[in-house]
């Protein structure tokens, strides 16, 4: 009786998760893959083929935007890691008591607002009549208003800011488990800061580094709001191409093909990152 009740409880607990995976993740992706191979011959006639994928390789704007989005996402991930690692190290190893909680809270507070609000906040600071431009004029460093928005640097600033928490949290969790005696032993054996970082800290933190990089890269690659608002109409982000095909042109077949290609790119780069770092998903996910 108890065994039956246990199985029933487990089934009830797993049912929402299984339904969520099947209905909201698996089925939409299968449907998107199916639509991507449909070729519309007329308004009521469909055939099967790879026309949409041929269009992608034939149209240089598509694959150039595709490559550009991938490269900028990798750059954003690297910058987020460089900025987030010292923050995570300070929170995990140097901060004590209330200061540790306050630092975590400081990282968390910006995420009480939505991505849209956070992005508009940066736009207020960076626009031509914004705070930074006013400071530069007040200091006499520039003669007139300076526009910091609508370029790649502004897009990366917004993406790094929006992704920073997702890098800091897994790093803090991993670095928390690092025994301080190992670090001290590294210095006692004659190592300098670089040797201790390379031979002790980074290998220990590698699961957190890879986990944070995967999350940040996936979020950045699929981001739409920040590149659109901070990069302007010429930001050329691949998700904008997908939006245009689905919503503006009602070309669901081409939009689905672009979506599949984006999924393939993200999966391929995550797999490559795991192979290069010698990690696996089970170890990274803890």
CSV table of C-alpha atoms in Angstrom, one decimal:
chain,number,residue,atom,x,y,z
A,1,UNK,CA,0.0,0.0,0.0
A,2,UNK,CA,2.8,2.4,0.9
A,3,UNK,CA,4.7,1.4,-2.2
A,4,UNK,CA,1.7,2.1,-4.3
A,5,UNK,CA,1.1,5.5,-2.6
A,6,UNK,CA,4.7,6.4,-3.2
A,7,UNK,CA,4.5,5.6,-6.9
A,8,UNK,CA,1.3,7.6,-7.1
A,9,UNK,CA,2.9,10.6,-5.3
A,10,UNK,CA,5.9,10.5,-7.6
A,11,UNK,CA,3.6,10.3,-10.7
A,12,UNK,CA,1.6,13.3,-9.5
A,13,UNK,CA,4.8,15.3,-8.8
A,14,UNK,CA,6.3,14.5,-12.2
A,15,UNK,CA,3.1,15.0,-14.3
A,16,UNK,CA,3.2,18.9,-14.4
A,17,UNK,CA,6.9,18.7,-15.3
A,18,UNK,CA,6.4,16.1,-18.1
A,19,UNK,CA,3.4,18.1,-19.4
A,20,UNK,CA,5.4,21.3,-19.4
A,21,UNK,CA,8.3,19.6,-21.3
A,22,UNK,CA,6.1,17.9,-23.8
A,23,UNK,CA,3.5,20.6,-24.5
A,24,UNK,CA,5.6,23.8,-24.3
A,25,UNK,CA,9.1,22.6,-25.4
A,26,UNK,CA,9.0,19.3,-27.3
A,27,UNK,CA,5.9,19.7,-29.4
A,28,UNK,CA,6.5,23.3,-30.5
A,29,UNK,CA,10.0,22.4,-31.6
A,30,UNK,CA,8.8,19.4,-33.5
A,31,UNK,CA,6.1,21.5,-35.2
A,32,UNK,CA,8.6,24.2,-36.0
A,33,UNK,CA,10.9,21.6,-37.6
A,34,UNK,CA,8.0,20.2,-39.7
A,35,UNK,CA,6.9,23.7,-40.9
A,36,UNK,CA,10.5,24.6,-41.9
A,37,UNK,CA,10.4,21.8,-44.5
A,38,UNK,CA,7.1,22.9,-46.0
A,39,UNK,CA,7.2,24.8,-49.3
A,40,UNK,CA,4.1,26.9,-50.0
A,41,UNK,CA,3.2,26.6,-53.7
A,42,UNK,CA,-0.1,28.6,-53.4
A,43,UNK,CA,-2.3,29.9,-50.6
A,44,UNK,CA,-3.9,26.4,-50.2
A,45,UNK,CA,-1.2,24.1,-51.5
A,46,UNK,CA,2.0,22.9,-49.7
A,47,UNK,CA,4.8,20.7,-50.7
A,48,UNK,CA,7.9,19.4,-49.0
A,49,UNK,CA,11.5,20.6,-49.6
A,50,UNK,CA,14.5,22.5,-48.3
A,51,UNK,CA,13.7,25.8,-50.1
A,52,UNK,CA,13.8,27.8,-46.8
A,53,UNK,CA,17.2,26.5,-45.9
A,54,UNK,CA,18.4,27.2,-49.5
A,55,UNK,CA,17.1,30.8,-49.1
A,56,UNK,CA,19.2,31.2,-46.0
A,57,UNK,CA,22.5,30.3,-47.7
A,58,UNK,CA,21.6,32.1,-50.9
A,59,UNK,CA,20.8,35.4,-49.1
A,60,UNK,CA,24.0,36.8,-47.6
A,61,UNK,CA,22.1,39.0,-45.2
A,62,UNK,CA,20.7,36.0,-43.4
A,63,UNK,CA,23.9,34.1,-42.8
A,64,UNK,CA,26.0,37.2,-42.1
A,65,UNK,CA,23.5,38.2,-39.4
A,66,UNK,CA,23.6,34.6,-38.2
A,67,UNK,CA,27.4,34.7,-37.8
A,68,UNK,CA,27.4,38.2,-36.4
A,69,UNK,CA,24.8,37.2,-33.7
A,70,UNK,CA,26.9,34.1,-32.8
A,71,UNK,CA,30.1,36.1,-32.5
A,72,UNK,CA,28.6,38.9,-30.4
A,73,UNK,CA,26.9,36.4,-28.1
A,74,UNK,CA,30.2,34.7,-27.5
A,75,UNK,CA,31.9,38.0,-26.9
A,76,UNK,CA,29.1,39.0,-24.5
A,77,UNK,CA,29.5,35.7,-22.6
A,78,UNK,CA,33.3,36.2,-22.3
A,79,UNK,CA,32.8,39.7,-21.0
A,80,UNK,CA,30.1,38.6,-18.5
A,81,UNK,CA,32.5,36.0,-17.2
A,82,UNK,CA,35.4,38.4,-16.8
A,83,UNK,CA,33.2,40.9,-15.0
A,84,UNK,CA,31.2,38.3,-13.0
A,85,UNK,CA,34.2,36.2,-11.7
A,86,UNK,CA,35.7,38.8,-9.4
A,87,UNK,CA,32.2,39.7,-8.1
A,88,UNK,CA,31.5,36.0,-7.4
A,89,UNK,CA,34.9,35.5,-5.8
A,90,UNK,CA,34.4,38.5,-3.5
A,91,UNK,CA,30.9,37.3,-2.4
A,92,UNK,CA,32.0,33.7,-1.9
A,93,UNK,CA,35.4,34.1,-0.3
A,94,UNK,CA,35.9,37.6,1.1
A,95,UNK,CA,32.5,38.9,2.1
A,96,UNK,CA,31.2,37.9,5.5
A,97,UNK,CA,27.9,38.1,7.4
A,98,UNK,CA,25.5,40.8,6.4
A,99,UNK,CA,27.9,42.2,3.7
A,100,UNK,CA,27.6,38.9,1.8
A,101,UNK,CA,23.8,39.1,1.9
A,102,UNK,CA,23.8,42.8,0.8
A,103,UNK,CA,26.1,42.1,-2.1
A,104,UNK,CA,23.8,39.3,-3.3
A,105,UNK,CA,20.8,41.6,-2.9
A,106,UNK,CA,22.6,44.3,-4.9
A,107,UNK,CA,23.0,41.8,-7.8
A,108,UNK,CA,19.4,40.7,-7.5
A,109,UNK,CA,17.6,44.0,-7.2
A,110,UNK,CA,17.9,45.0,-10.9
A,111,UNK,CA,16.1,41.8,-11.8
A,112,UNK,CA,13.0,42.8,-9.8
A,113,UNK,CA,12.2,44.8,-12.9
A,114,UNK,CA,11.6,43.3,-16.3
A,115,UNK,CA,14.2,43.3,-19.1
A,116,UNK,CA,12.3,46.0,-20.8
A,117,UNK,CA,12.5,48.4,-17.8
A,118,UNK,CA,16.2,47.6,-17.4
A,119,UNK,CA,16.9,48.3,-21.0
A,120,UNK,CA,15.0,51.6,-21.0
A,121,UNK,CA,17.1,52.5,-17.9
A,122,UNK,CA,20.3,52.1,-20.0
A,123,UNK,CA,18.7,54.1,-22.8
A,124,UNK,CA,18.0,57.0,-20.5
A,125,UNK,CA,21.7,57.0,-19.4
A,126,UNK,CA,23.2,56.6,-22.9
A,127,UNK,CA,20.9,58.7,-25.1
A,128,UNK,CA,22.0,62.0,-26.6
A,129,UNK,CA,20.3,64.0,-23.9
A,130,UNK,CA,21.1,61.4,-21.2
A,131,UNK,CA,23.2,61.5,-18.0
A,132,UNK,CA,26.6,60.5,-19.5
A,133,UNK,CA,26.3,63.0,-22.4
A,134,UNK,CA,25.4,65.8,-19.9
A,135,UNK,CA,28.4,64.9,-17.7
A,136,UNK,CA,30.8,65.0,-20.6
A,137,UNK,CA,29.4,68.4,-21.6
A,138,UNK,CA,29.5,69.8,-18.0
A,139,UNK,CA,33.2,68.7,-17.7
A,140,UNK,CA,34.0,70.4,-21.0
A,141,UNK,CA,35.3,67.2,-22.6
A,142,UNK,CA,32.9,67.5,-25.5
A,143,UNK,CA,31.4,70.5,-27.3
A,144,UNK,CA,27.9,69.0,-27.8
A,145,UNK,CA,25.6,66.1,-27.1
A,146,UNK,CA,27.1,62.7,-27.6
A,147,UNK,CA,24.9,59.7,-28.7
A,148,UNK,CA,26.0,56.5,-27.1
A,149,UNK,CA,23.1,54.4,-28.3
A,150,UNK,CA,22.5,52.5,-31.5
A,151,UNK,CA,25.8,50.8,-31.9
A,152,UNK,CA,27.4,47.4,-31.0
A,153,UNK,CA,29.0,48.6,-27.8
A,154,UNK,CA,25.6,49.8,-26.5
A,155,UNK,CA,24.1,46.4,-27.3
A,156,UNK,CA,26.9,44.5,-25.6
A,157,UNK,CA,26.6,46.8,-22.5
A,158,UNK,CA,22.9,46.0,-22.2
A,159,UNK,CA,23.3,42.3,-22.8
A,160,UNK,CA,26.1,42.0,-20.2
A,161,UNK,CA,24.1,43.9,-17.7
A,162,UNK,CA,21.0,41.7,-18.2
A,163,UNK,CA,23.0,38.5,-18.0
A,164,UNK,CA,25.4,39.2,-15.1
A,165,UNK,CA,23.3,37.6,-12.4
A,166,UNK,CA,23.1,34.3,-14.3
A,167,UNK,CA,26.9,34.2,-14.4
A,168,UNK,CA,27.4,35.3,-10.7
A,169,UNK,CA,25.0,32.8,-9.1
A,170,UNK,CA,26.6,29.5,-10.4
A,171,UNK,CA,30.1,30.9,-9.8
A,172,UNK,CA,29.3,31.7,-6.2
A,173,UNK,CA,27.7,28.3,-5.7
A,174,UNK,CA,30.9,26.6,-7.0
A,175,UNK,CA,33.4,28.8,-5.3
A,176,UNK,CA,31.7,28.4,-2.0
A,177,UNK,CA,32.8,24.8,-2.0
A,178,UNK,CA,36.5,25.6,-2.6
A,179,UNK,CA,38.5,24.9,0.6
A,180,UNK,CA,40.6,27.9,1.6
A,181,UNK,CA,43.4,25.6,2.7
A,182,UNK,CA,43.9,24.6,-1.0
A,183,UNK,CA,44.5,28.3,-1.9
A,184,UNK,CA,46.8,28.8,1.0
A,185,UNK,CA,48.7,25.7,0.1
A,186,UNK,CA,49.2,27.0,-3.4
A,187,UNK,CA,50.9,30.2,-2.1
A,188,UNK,CA,52.9,28.2,0.5
A,189,UNK,CA,54.3,26.1,-2.4
A,190,UNK,CA,55.6,29.2,-4.1
A,191,UNK,CA,52.8,30.0,-6.4
A,192,UNK,CA,51.8,33.5,-7.3
A,193,UNK,CA,48.3,34.9,-7.9
A,194,UNK,CA,48.4,33.7,-11.5
A,195,UNK,CA,49.5,30.1,-10.7
A,196,UNK,CA,46.9,29.8,-7.9
A,197,UNK,CA,44.2,31.1,-10.2
A,198,UNK,CA,45.2,28.8,-13.1
A,199,UNK,CA,46.0,25.6,-11.2
A,200,UNK,CA,43.5,25.7,-8.3
A,201,UNK,CA,40.7,28.2,-8.6
A,202,UNK,CA,39.7,27.9,-12.2
A,203,UNK,CA,39.8,24.1,-12.3
A,204,UNK,CA,37.6,24.0,-9.2
A,205,UNK,CA,35.2,26.6,-10.5
A,206,UNK,CA,35.0,25.1,-14.0
A,207,UNK,CA,31.6,23.5,-13.6
A,208,UNK,CA,30.2,26.9,-12.5
A,209,UNK,CA,32.0,28.7,-15.3
A,210,UNK,CA,30.6,26.4,-17.9
A,211,UNK,CA,27.1,26.4,-16.4
A,212,UNK,CA,27.1,30.2,-16.3
A,213,UNK,CA,28.5,30.5,-19.8
A,214,UNK,CA,25.8,28.2,-21.2
A,215,UNK,CA,23.0,30.1,-19.5
A,216,UNK,CA,24.4,33.5,-20.5
A,217,UNK,CA,25.1,32.4,-24.1
A,218,UNK,CA,21.7,31.0,-24.6
A,219,UNK,CA,20.0,34.1,-23.2
A,220,UNK,CA,22.1,36.4,-25.3
A,221,UNK,CA,21.6,34.4,-28.5
A,222,UNK,CA,17.9,34.4,-28.1
A,223,UNK,CA,17.6,38.0,-26.9
A,224,UNK,CA,15.3,40.3,-28.8
A,225,UNK,CA,14.5,43.4,-26.8
A,226,UNK,CA,17.9,44.6,-25.9
A,227,UNK,CA,19.5,44.4,-29.4
A,228,UNK,CA,16.4,46.0,-30.9
A,229,UNK,CA,16.1,48.9,-28.5
A,230,UNK,CA,19.8,49.6,-27.9
A,231,UNK,CA,21.0,48.7,-31.3
A,232,UNK,CA,18.3,50.5,-33.3
A,233,UNK,CA,16.9,49.4,-36.6
A,234,UNK,CA,20.4,48.5,-38.0
A,235,UNK,CA,21.5,46.2,-35.1
A,236,UNK,CA,21.0,43.1,-37.4
A,237,UNK,CA,20.3,40.5,-34.7
A,238,UNK,CA,19.2,37.1,-35.9
A,239,UNK,CA,16.1,37.0,-33.7
A,240,UNK,CA,14.9,40.1,-35.5
A,241,UNK,CA,15.0,38.2,-38.7
A,242,UNK,CA,12.9,35.4,-37.2
A,243,UNK,CA,10.4,38.0,-35.8
A,244,UNK,CA,10.2,39.7,-39.2
A,245,UNK,CA,9.4,36.4,-41.0
A,246,UNK,CA,6.8,35.3,-38.5
A,247,UNK,CA,5.0,38.6,-37.6
A,248,UNK,CA,5.7,41.1,-40.4
A,249,UNK,CA,5.8,38.9,-43.5
A,250,UNK,CA,3.6,36.0,-42.2
A,251,UNK,CA,6.2,33.7,-43.8
A,252,UNK,CA,6.0,31.0,-41.1
A,253,UNK,CA,8.0,28.5,-43.2
A,254,UNK,CA,11.0,30.8,-43.5
A,255,UNK,CA,10.7,31.9,-39.9
A,256,UNK,CA,10.6,28.3,-38.7
A,257,UNK,CA,13.7,27.4,-40.8
A,258,UNK,CA,15.6,30.4,-39.2
A,259,UNK,CA,14.4,29.3,-35.8
A,260,UNK,CA,15.7,25.7,-36.4
A,261,UNK,CA,19.1,27.1,-37.5
A,262,UNK,CA,19.4,29.2,-34.4
A,263,UNK,CA,18.6,26.2,-32.3
A,264,UNK,CA,21.2,24.1,-34.1
A,265,UNK,CA,23.8,26.9,-33.7
A,266,UNK,CA,23.2,27.2,-29.9
A,267,UNK,CA,23.2,23.4,-29.4
A,268,UNK,CA,26.4,23.1,-31.5
A,269,UNK,CA,28.3,25.8,-29.6
A,270,UNK,CA,27.2,24.5,-26.2
A,271,UNK,CA,28.3,21.0,-27.2
A,272,UNK,CA,31.7,22.4,-28.4
A,273,UNK,CA,32.1,24.4,-25.2
A,274,UNK,CA,31.5,21.2,-23.1
A,275,UNK,CA,34.0,19.2,-25.2
A,276,UNK,CA,36.7,21.9,-25.0
A,277,UNK,CA,36.4,22.3,-21.2
A,278,UNK,CA,36.2,18.6,-20.6
A,279,UNK,CA,32.8,19.0,-18.9
A,280,UNK,CA,29.5,17.2,-19.3
A,281,UNK,CA,25.9,18.4,-18.8
A,282,UNK,CA,25.4,16.1,-15.8
A,283,UNK,CA,28.4,17.5,-14.0
A,284,UNK,CA,27.6,21.1,-14.9
A,285,UNK,CA,24.0,20.9,-13.8
A,286,UNK,CA,25.2,19.4,-10.5
